[in-house]
Amino acid sequence: MATAGSAQLSSEIDAQCWSIISEAVAANDCEKMASVYHPDAVLVNTAGSITVAAQLVTWGQGMEKITTEGRRASVSFRFSSRQGDPTTAFERGIFRYAETDAAGVEEPRFVYLEALFVKKEGRWLMVM
């Protein structure tokens, strides 16, 4: 099993998942966001759990609202733990999600995260 110091593993997941999520949030592109998730992915948070397929509907509606209201959003990630092997990975950290209104006022939030990945056909996909 690779350790948190595995730069190649982290670089692959950054390129195939985290950077795509950041781009999707900035572009309000829910389809792009969906591309990083395994078809059976589950979102777990303090409110409970839901399939990512169902959650994407809500995220998509939020992205449409942001666009309509002339706002923009951004997200960035920091990790406290990254571990895995050639086909599985688990990461723990925090993300900063911010929305900026038309007047340029930014409202950031910080949310702890845990993510579980599998590598299928050469691609990392988030399962949880």
Short mmCIF file of C-alpha atoms in Angstrom, two decimals:
data_model
loop_
_atom_site.label_atom_id
_atom_site.label_comp_id
_atom_site.label_asym_id
_atom_site.label_seq_id
_atom_site.Cartn_x
_atom_site.Cartn_y
_atom_site.Cartn_z
CA MET A 1 0.00 0.00 0.00
CA ALA A 2 1.30 3.43 -0.90
CA THR A 3 1.58 6.00 1.84
CA ALA A 4 0.52 9.62 2.06
CA GLY A 5 3.86 10.49 0.41
CA SER A 6 3.02 8.82 -2.89
CA ALA A 7 3.39 11.80 -5.21
CA GLN A 8 2.34 9.90 -8.33
CA LEU A 9 -0.92 8.69 -6.77
CA SER A 10 -1.75 12.18 -5.48
CA SER A 11 -0.90 13.77 -8.84
CA GLU A 12 -3.14 11.34 -10.71
CA ILE A 13 -6.10 11.96 -8.40
CA ASP A 14 -5.52 15.72 -8.48
CA ALA A 15 -5.56 15.71 -12.30
CA GLN A 16 -8.42 13.26 -12.76
CA CYS A 17 -10.70 14.39 -9.93
CA TRP A 18 -9.93 17.44 -7.80
CA SER A 19 -8.91 19.76 -10.64
CA ILE A 20 -11.96 18.68 -12.65
CA ILE A 21 -14.23 19.44 -9.69
CA SER A 22 -12.61 22.88 -9.31
CA GLU A 23 -13.11 23.57 -13.03
CA ALA A 24 -16.70 22.32 -12.93
CA VAL A 25 -17.59 24.56 -9.97
CA ALA A 26 -16.01 27.61 -11.63
CA ALA A 27 -17.86 26.88 -14.90
CA ASN A 28 -21.14 25.84 -13.25
CA ASP A 29 -20.84 22.60 -15.23
CA CYS A 30 -22.71 19.81 -13.50
CA GLU A 31 -21.94 17.27 -16.25
CA LYS A 32 -18.23 17.86 -15.78
CA MET A 33 -18.72 17.44 -12.03
CA ALA A 34 -20.53 14.14 -12.59
CA SER A 35 -17.63 12.79 -14.65
CA VAL A 36 -15.42 12.23 -11.59
CA TYR A 37 -17.90 10.00 -9.77
CA HIS A 38 -18.40 6.26 -9.97
CA PRO A 39 -21.99 5.50 -11.11
CA ASP A 40 -22.75 4.03 -7.66
CA ALA A 41 -21.10 6.84 -5.67
CA VAL A 42 -22.60 7.95 -2.36
CA LEU A 43 -22.33 11.34 -0.66
CA VAL A 44 -22.07 11.11 3.12
CA ASN A 45 -22.36 14.25 5.24
CA THR A 46 -23.70 15.36 8.60
CA ALA A 47 -27.28 15.26 7.27
CA GLY A 48 -27.01 11.60 6.23
CA SER A 49 -26.26 9.91 2.94
CA ILE A 50 -27.60 10.16 -0.61
CA THR A 51 -26.59 8.79 -3.97
CA VAL A 52 -24.39 11.19 -5.88
CA ALA A 53 -26.72 10.78 -8.86
CA ALA A 54 -29.54 12.28 -6.77
CA GLN A 55 -27.27 14.94 -5.25
CA LEU A 56 -26.10 16.05 -8.69
CA VAL A 57 -29.67 17.20 -9.42
CA THR A 58 -29.52 19.54 -6.43
CA TRP A 59 -25.99 20.70 -7.28
CA GLY A 60 -27.09 21.35 -10.87
CA GLN A 61 -30.03 23.48 -9.70
CA GLY A 62 -27.66 25.45 -7.49
CA MET A 63 -25.28 26.00 -10.40
CA GLU A 64 -28.13 27.26 -12.57
CA LYS A 65 -29.20 29.66 -9.82
CA ILE A 66 -25.65 30.98 -9.42
CA THR A 67 -25.47 31.64 -13.16
CA THR A 68 -28.90 33.30 -13.28
CA GLU A 69 -28.06 35.58 -10.35
CA GLY A 70 -24.74 36.67 -11.85
CA ARG A 71 -22.67 35.06 -9.12
CA ARG A 72 -19.67 32.79 -9.43
CA ALA A 73 -18.24 30.01 -7.31
CA SER A 74 -14.87 28.45 -6.63
CA VAL A 75 -13.52 25.53 -4.68
CA SER A 76 -10.02 24.54 -3.59
CA PHE A 77 -8.75 21.53 -1.65
CA ARG A 78 -6.13 20.80 1.03
CA PHE A 79 -5.35 17.34 2.32
CA SER A 80 -4.24 16.08 5.72
CA SER A 81 -4.02 12.43 4.69
CA ARG A 82 -3.67 10.70 1.31
CA GLN A 83 -3.14 6.97 1.01
CA GLY A 84 -3.76 4.24 -1.47
CA ASP A 85 -2.50 1.53 -3.74
CA PRO A 86 -2.64 1.12 -7.54
CA THR A 87 -6.45 0.66 -7.58
CA THR A 88 -7.85 2.25 -4.40
CA ALA A 89 -7.29 5.48 -2.49
CA PHE A 90 -8.60 7.32 0.55
CA GLU A 91 -8.10 11.04 1.17
CA ARG A 92 -8.98 13.29 4.06
CA GLY A 93 -8.81 17.06 4.19
CA ILE A 94 -10.78 20.25 3.86
CA PHE A 95 -12.19 22.26 1.00
CA ARG A 96 -12.85 25.95 0.68
CA TYR A 97 -16.02 26.70 -1.27
CA ALA A 98 -16.76 30.34 -1.99
CA GLU A 99 -19.50 32.18 -3.81
CA THR A 100 -18.93 35.72 -5.05
CA ASP A 101 -21.87 37.98 -5.80
CA ALA A 102 -22.15 40.49 -8.65
CA ALA A 103 -20.72 43.22 -6.39
CA GLY A 104 -17.59 41.15 -5.76
CA VAL A 105 -18.43 40.16 -2.18
CA GLU A 106 -17.11 36.69 -1.47
CA GLU A 107 -18.66 34.32 1.08
CA PRO A 108 -16.36 31.37 1.79
CA ARG A 109 -17.14 28.18 3.70
CA PHE A 110 -14.75 25.51 4.88
CA VAL A 111 -15.89 21.89 4.89
CA TYR A 112 -14.03 18.80 6.05
CA LEU A 113 -13.94 15.99 3.53
CA GLU A 114 -13.19 12.32 3.23
CA ALA A 115 -13.08 10.70 -0.20
CA LEU A 116 -12.80 7.10 -1.33
CA PHE A 117 -11.64 6.29 -4.87
CA VAL A 118 -11.34 3.29 -7.16
CA LYS A 119 -9.32 3.12 -10.35
CA LYS A 120 -11.32 1.69 -13.26
CA GLU A 121 -9.91 1.33 -16.77
CA GLY A 122 -7.07 3.73 -15.95
CA ARG A 123 -9.32 6.42 -14.41
CA TRP A 124 -9.76 7.39 -10.79
CA LEU A 125 -13.44 7.66 -9.80
CA MET A 126 -14.81 8.86 -6.50
CA VAL A 127 -17.01 6.29 -4.75
CA MET A 128 -17.67 8.28 -1.57
#
